[in-house]
Amino acid sequence: MGFLFDRMGRWLGRTLTRPIHVHTLSQPTPAEELLVCLRPGDVLLVEGHSRVSTAIKYLTQSTWSHAALYVGDALSGRASRGHCFVEVDIVAGVRSVGVEEFAGLHTRICRPSGLTEEDCRRVVTYAIERIGHQYDLRNVFDLARYLLPTPPVPQRFRRRMLALGSGDPTRAICSTLIAQAFQSVRYPILPIVTRRASHDPACPGCVEELLRVRHHSLFAPRDFDVSPYFAIIKPALARDLDYQSLRWDDAPIGEKITNGFAEA
């Protein structure tokens, strides 16, 4: 029975990750521009083009369906040349990939603000040490929840739907793995914040904040985008922008451009 579920799971995994057409107005950033801006510890958010990506974007009400951790040259000698990201794939599990994996996809760089070099190395090491961990493909019901691109789930339950799973410690999804890596050094992403009166006798009217760690299974790619602790890095602004030198097409929107000539 386990063999049958494994076969079904692998078929489901391949079906869910097969690219489909997704209309987007956002232009992908060229790979060379991404690499110039990236630093180890950066989180790369990706607008994926697959059935599972569409479902995740719907459930999280976000543009982003996938996340990868940039590890720089930490994989040198341990992975294929050019591999500089650690990500989680439904079929392949935790793996290393190169920047070409995200060619043609809309991306965003999220950078942890103030992360020390030592903690950055620990975050990177945490992710690299889990390369080879697998998604539990035998849990067919866990995978089947993504068959509908827009599952009929009330909004208040959508985030928890992402957390459904087998509980297998080697099972991982992209945002869960990265959240665990940052939580291993107690770096905040979207902690639960409570406020209480300060116990400092010198400041009886003061209020202090306490942060509580959110369970890693509840994290989604969008959380790195909306987190107040991650800065958004835009490759187009990494170089000095001379907007006056940009070339504009002044043809009316209703005209069709053919071979350099405008047609009504």
Tab-separated table of C-alpha atoms in Angstrom:
chain	number	residue	atom	x	y	z
A	1	MET	CA	0.000	0.000	0.000
A	2	GLY	CA	2.880	2.332	0.805
A	3	PHE	CA	4.357	1.681	-2.663
A	4	LEU	CA	1.000	2.540	-4.285
A	5	PHE	CA	0.682	5.789	-2.339
A	6	ASP	CA	4.271	6.677	-3.217
A	7	ARG	CA	3.573	6.185	-6.940
A	8	MET	CA	0.370	8.209	-6.711
A	9	GLY	CA	2.172	10.913	-4.758
A	10	ARG	CA	4.931	11.227	-7.346
A	11	TRP	CA	2.379	11.488	-10.131
A	12	LEU	CA	0.503	14.152	-8.182
A	13	GLY	CA	3.737	16.016	-7.476
A	14	ARG	CA	4.723	16.113	-11.150
A	15	THR	CA	1.202	17.194	-12.134
A	16	LEU	CA	1.060	19.991	-9.593
A	17	THR	CA	4.480	21.391	-10.486
A	18	ARG	CA	3.983	21.321	-14.263
A	19	PRO	CA	4.161	24.900	-15.623
A	20	ILE	CA	0.905	26.485	-16.757
A	21	HIS	CA	0.233	29.848	-18.380
A	22	VAL	CA	-0.141	32.643	-15.835
A	23	HIS	CA	-0.726	36.191	-17.062
A	24	THR	CA	1.391	38.786	-15.271
A	25	LEU	CA	2.372	42.390	-15.977
A	26	SER	CA	5.581	42.133	-13.961
A	27	GLN	CA	8.816	41.796	-15.878
A	28	PRO	CA	11.337	39.176	-14.683
A	29	THR	CA	14.702	40.457	-13.486
A	30	PRO	CA	17.648	39.184	-15.583
A	31	ALA	CA	19.755	36.600	-13.761
A	32	GLU	CA	22.906	38.685	-13.862
A	33	GLU	CA	21.129	41.620	-12.202
A	34	LEU	CA	19.806	39.350	-9.457
A	35	LEU	CA	23.252	37.949	-8.693
A	36	VAL	CA	24.763	41.421	-8.444
A	37	CYS	CA	22.258	42.386	-5.726
A	38	LEU	CA	22.021	39.159	-3.726
A	39	ARG	CA	23.853	38.524	-0.463
A	40	PRO	CA	24.008	35.292	1.596
A	41	GLY	CA	20.947	35.091	3.829
A	42	ASP	CA	18.671	36.863	1.342
A	43	VAL	CA	15.283	35.291	0.666
A	44	LEU	CA	14.218	35.223	-2.973
A	45	LEU	CA	10.451	35.215	-3.430
A	46	VAL	CA	9.130	33.797	-6.682
A	47	GLU	CA	5.834	34.092	-8.523
A	48	GLY	CA	5.601	30.523	-9.753
A	49	HIS	CA	3.690	29.303	-12.804
A	50	SER	CA	2.206	25.950	-11.818
A	51	ARG	CA	-1.016	24.560	-10.401
A	52	VAL	CA	0.375	24.385	-6.879
A	53	SER	CA	1.726	27.938	-7.227
A	54	THR	CA	-1.712	29.225	-8.191
A	55	ALA	CA	-3.270	27.520	-5.174
A	56	ILE	CA	-0.670	28.916	-2.752
A	57	LYS	CA	-1.087	32.430	-4.142
A	58	TYR	CA	-4.859	32.126	-3.695
A	59	LEU	CA	-4.654	30.707	-0.180
A	60	THR	CA	-2.208	33.394	0.977
A	61	GLN	CA	-3.755	36.227	-1.083
A	62	SER	CA	-0.298	37.068	-2.387
A	63	THR	CA	1.791	37.356	-5.528
A	64	TRP	CA	4.396	34.953	-4.141
A	65	SER	CA	4.134	31.176	-4.207
A	66	HIS	CA	7.722	30.082	-3.591
A	67	ALA	CA	10.797	31.095	-1.618
A	68	ALA	CA	14.473	30.168	-1.882
A	69	LEU	CA	17.424	31.021	0.361
A	70	TYR	CA	20.508	32.525	-1.269
A	71	VAL	CA	23.655	30.934	0.212
A	72	GLY	CA	26.301	32.474	-2.037
A	73	ASP	CA	29.394	30.311	-2.547
A	74	ALA	CA	28.753	28.166	0.547
A	75	LEU	CA	27.925	25.224	-1.744
A	76	SER	CA	31.242	25.406	-3.614
A	77	GLY	CA	32.621	21.898	-3.948
A	78	ARG	CA	29.446	20.373	-2.504
A	79	ALA	CA	27.005	20.931	-5.357
A	80	SER	CA	26.928	21.552	-9.074
A	81	ARG	CA	28.781	24.602	-10.282
A	82	GLY	CA	26.703	27.754	-10.071
A	83	HIS	CA	24.342	26.426	-7.416
A	84	CYS	CA	23.785	29.225	-4.913
A	85	PHE	CA	20.226	28.710	-3.638
A	86	VAL	CA	18.616	26.175	-1.321
A	87	GLU	CA	14.948	25.520	-2.043
A	88	VAL	CA	12.286	22.874	-1.563
A	89	ASP	CA	10.682	21.098	-4.512
A	90	ILE	CA	7.657	18.852	-4.005
A	91	VAL	CA	9.174	15.995	-6.003
A	92	ALA	CA	12.927	16.483	-5.432
A	93	GLY	CA	12.724	17.673	-1.807
A	94	VAL	CA	15.304	20.062	-0.340
A	95	ARG	CA	17.884	20.747	-3.024
A	96	SER	CA	20.399	23.267	-4.304
A	97	VAL	CA	19.800	25.137	-7.564
A	98	GLY	CA	21.338	27.897	-9.636
A	99	VAL	CA	19.834	31.234	-10.525
A	100	GLU	CA	18.726	29.856	-13.904
A	101	GLU	CA	16.008	27.926	-12.039
A	102	PHE	CA	14.108	31.219	-11.721
A	103	ALA	CA	14.697	32.525	-15.245
A	104	GLY	CA	11.618	34.205	-16.689
A	105	LEU	CA	9.845	34.414	-13.319
A	106	HIS	CA	8.874	37.511	-11.363
A	107	THR	CA	10.995	37.658	-8.197
A	108	ARG	CA	11.636	39.818	-5.144
A	109	ILE	CA	14.655	39.973	-2.842
A	110	CYS	CA	13.965	40.163	0.912
A	111	ARG	CA	17.002	40.923	3.083
A	112	PRO	CA	17.100	40.354	6.866
A	113	SER	CA	18.031	43.691	8.400
A	114	GLY	CA	20.885	43.734	10.894
A	115	LEU	CA	21.592	39.995	10.730
A	116	THR	CA	25.115	39.428	12.028
A	117	GLU	CA	27.703	37.600	9.925
A	118	GLU	CA	27.864	34.748	12.435
A	119	ASP	CA	24.088	34.268	12.509
A	120	CYS	CA	23.990	34.548	8.717
A	121	ARG	CA	26.450	31.641	8.500
A	122	ARG	CA	24.294	29.662	10.908
A	123	VAL	CA	21.141	30.312	8.857
A	124	VAL	CA	22.914	29.240	5.663
A	125	THR	CA	24.396	26.149	7.332
A	126	TYR	CA	20.994	25.140	8.718
A	127	ALA	CA	19.483	25.127	5.217
A	128	ILE	CA	22.438	23.383	3.561
A	129	GLU	CA	22.478	20.600	6.162
A	130	ARG	CA	18.908	19.711	5.209
A	131	ILE	CA	19.598	19.190	1.521
A	132	GLY	CA	18.255	15.754	0.669
A	133	HIS	CA	15.259	15.876	2.996
A	134	GLN	CA	12.131	14.812	1.150
A	135	TYR	CA	8.539	15.888	0.878
A	136	ASP	CA	6.300	13.076	2.134
A	137	LEU	CA	4.866	12.054	-1.241
A	138	ARG	CA	2.968	9.125	0.258
A	139	ASN	CA	0.597	11.569	1.916
A	140	VAL	CA	-1.636	11.785	-1.139
A	141	PHE	CA	-4.359	13.671	0.719
A	142	ASP	CA	-1.815	16.313	1.721
A	143	LEU	CA	-0.895	16.881	-1.930
A	144	ALA	CA	-4.460	16.620	-3.248
A	145	ARG	CA	-5.460	19.837	-1.474
A	146	TYR	CA	-3.659	21.724	-4.255
A	147	LEU	CA	-5.601	20.140	-7.128
A	148	LEU	CA	-8.068	23.017	-7.128
A	149	PRO	CA	-6.321	26.303	-7.977
A	150	THR	CA	-8.872	28.178	-5.845
A	151	PRO	CA	-9.967	25.785	-3.071
A	152	PRO	CA	-13.361	26.673	-1.543
A	153	VAL	CA	-11.873	27.492	1.871
A	154	PRO	CA	-13.085	30.359	4.096
A	155	GLN	CA	-10.481	33.101	4.345
A	156	ARG	CA	-9.827	32.586	8.060
A	157	PHE	CA	-8.842	28.959	7.409
A	158	ARG	CA	-6.676	29.471	4.309
A	159	ARG	CA	-3.355	29.907	6.098
A	160	ARG	CA	-3.907	26.795	8.199
A	161	MET	CA	-4.692	24.781	5.094
A	162	LEU	CA	-1.042	25.208	4.069
A	163	ALA	CA	0.076	23.650	7.347
A	164	LEU	CA	-1.749	20.355	6.804
A	165	GLY	CA	0.618	17.451	6.509
A	166	SER	CA	1.964	14.198	7.820
A	167	GLY	CA	4.201	15.589	10.538
A	168	ASP	CA	7.178	13.690	9.112
A	169	PRO	CA	10.280	15.579	10.347
A	170	THR	CA	11.929	15.224	6.932
A	171	ARG	CA	8.925	16.766	5.191
A	172	ALA	CA	9.471	20.389	4.238
A	173	ILE	CA	7.957	23.166	2.185
A	174	CYS	CA	9.890	26.198	1.005
A	175	SER	CA	8.749	28.804	3.528
A	176	THR	CA	8.777	26.328	6.423
A	177	LEU	CA	12.435	25.428	5.896
A	178	ILE	CA	13.531	29.074	5.616
A	179	ALA	CA	11.450	30.081	8.634
A	180	GLN	CA	13.097	27.329	10.687
A	181	ALA	CA	16.540	28.489	9.547
A	182	PHE	CA	15.924	32.046	10.785
A	183	GLN	CA	14.184	30.888	13.944
A	184	SER	CA	17.252	28.788	14.767
A	185	VAL	CA	19.100	32.079	15.464
A	186	ARG	CA	15.978	33.755	16.937
A	187	TYR	CA	15.690	36.209	14.050
A	188	PRO	CA	12.092	37.528	13.821
A	189	ILE	CA	9.943	37.132	10.728
A	190	LEU	CA	6.362	37.737	11.862
A	191	PRO	CA	6.373	37.007	15.592
A	192	ILE	CA	3.286	37.274	17.761
A	193	VAL	CA	3.704	40.518	19.719
A	194	THR	CA	2.139	41.077	23.147
A	195	ARG	CA	2.455	44.228	25.225
A	196	ARG	CA	2.456	44.427	28.988
A	197	ALA	CA	3.268	46.915	31.705
A	198	SER	CA	6.970	47.124	32.459
A	199	HIS	CA	8.210	45.650	35.741
A	200	ASP	CA	10.939	48.266	35.939
A	201	PRO	CA	10.329	50.206	39.178
A	202	ALA	CA	12.122	53.205	37.676
A	203	CYS	CA	9.521	53.421	34.889
A	204	PRO	CA	6.091	52.414	36.240
A	205	GLY	CA	4.242	53.788	33.204
A	206	CYS	CA	6.392	52.066	30.595
A	207	VAL	CA	5.156	49.291	28.324
A	208	GLU	CA	7.360	46.464	27.096
A	209	GLU	CA	6.891	44.151	24.109
A	210	LEU	CA	7.280	40.397	24.246
A	211	LEU	CA	7.806	38.399	21.058
A	212	ARG	CA	6.503	34.860	20.751
A	213	VAL	CA	7.668	32.562	17.964
A	214	ARG	CA	4.997	31.649	15.417
A	215	HIS	CA	4.960	27.954	14.507
A	216	HIS	CA	7.083	27.390	11.407
A	217	SER	CA	4.366	25.377	9.630
A	218	LEU	CA	2.186	28.495	9.409
A	219	PHE	CA	4.671	30.566	7.414
A	220	ALA	CA	4.031	31.384	3.761
A	221	PRO	CA	6.328	33.065	1.196
A	222	ARG	CA	4.474	36.388	1.532
A	223	ASP	CA	5.487	36.652	5.206
A	224	PHE	CA	9.028	37.610	4.227
A	225	ASP	CA	7.585	40.349	2.011
A	226	VAL	CA	5.350	41.890	4.706
A	227	SER	CA	7.755	41.310	7.605
A	228	PRO	CA	8.961	44.593	9.155
A	229	TYR	CA	12.349	42.957	9.715
A	230	PHE	CA	13.165	42.230	6.048
A	231	ALA	CA	14.146	44.978	3.605
A	232	ILE	CA	12.980	44.843	-0.013
A	233	ILE	CA	15.887	45.063	-2.461
A	234	LYS	CA	15.058	46.166	-6.016
A	235	PRO	CA	17.745	45.365	-8.615
A	236	ALA	CA	16.570	48.207	-10.876
A	237	LEU	CA	17.523	50.674	-8.132
A	238	ALA	CA	20.877	49.058	-7.330
A	239	ARG	CA	22.374	51.254	-10.021
A	240	ASP	CA	21.763	54.983	-10.336
A	241	LEU	CA	18.435	55.455	-12.089
A	242	ASP	CA	18.451	58.099	-14.804
A	243	TYR	CA	14.750	58.199	-15.596
A	244	GLN	CA	15.274	61.013	-18.115
A	245	SER	CA	17.272	58.690	-20.352
A	246	LEU	CA	14.510	56.070	-20.570
A	247	ARG	CA	13.008	55.532	-24.019
A	248	TRP	CA	9.227	55.651	-24.150
A	249	ASP	CA	6.821	54.383	-26.764
A	250	ASP	CA	4.324	57.217	-27.224
A	251	ALA	CA	2.020	55.307	-29.566
A	252	PRO	CA	-1.614	55.232	-28.336
A	253	ILE	CA	-2.447	52.081	-26.370
A	254	GLY	CA	-5.080	51.066	-28.914
A	255	GLU	CA	-2.550	50.866	-31.742
A	256	LYS	CA	-0.784	47.673	-32.681
A	257	ILE	CA	2.949	47.717	-33.296
A	258	THR	CA	4.002	45.553	-36.252
A	259	ASN	CA	7.573	45.470	-37.579
A	260	GLY	CA	8.228	48.884	-36.084
A	261	PHE	CA	5.112	50.486	-37.633
A	262	ALA	CA	1.926	51.410	-35.787
A	263	GLU	CA	-1.350	50.069	-37.077
A	264	ALA	CA	-4.782	51.156	-35.907
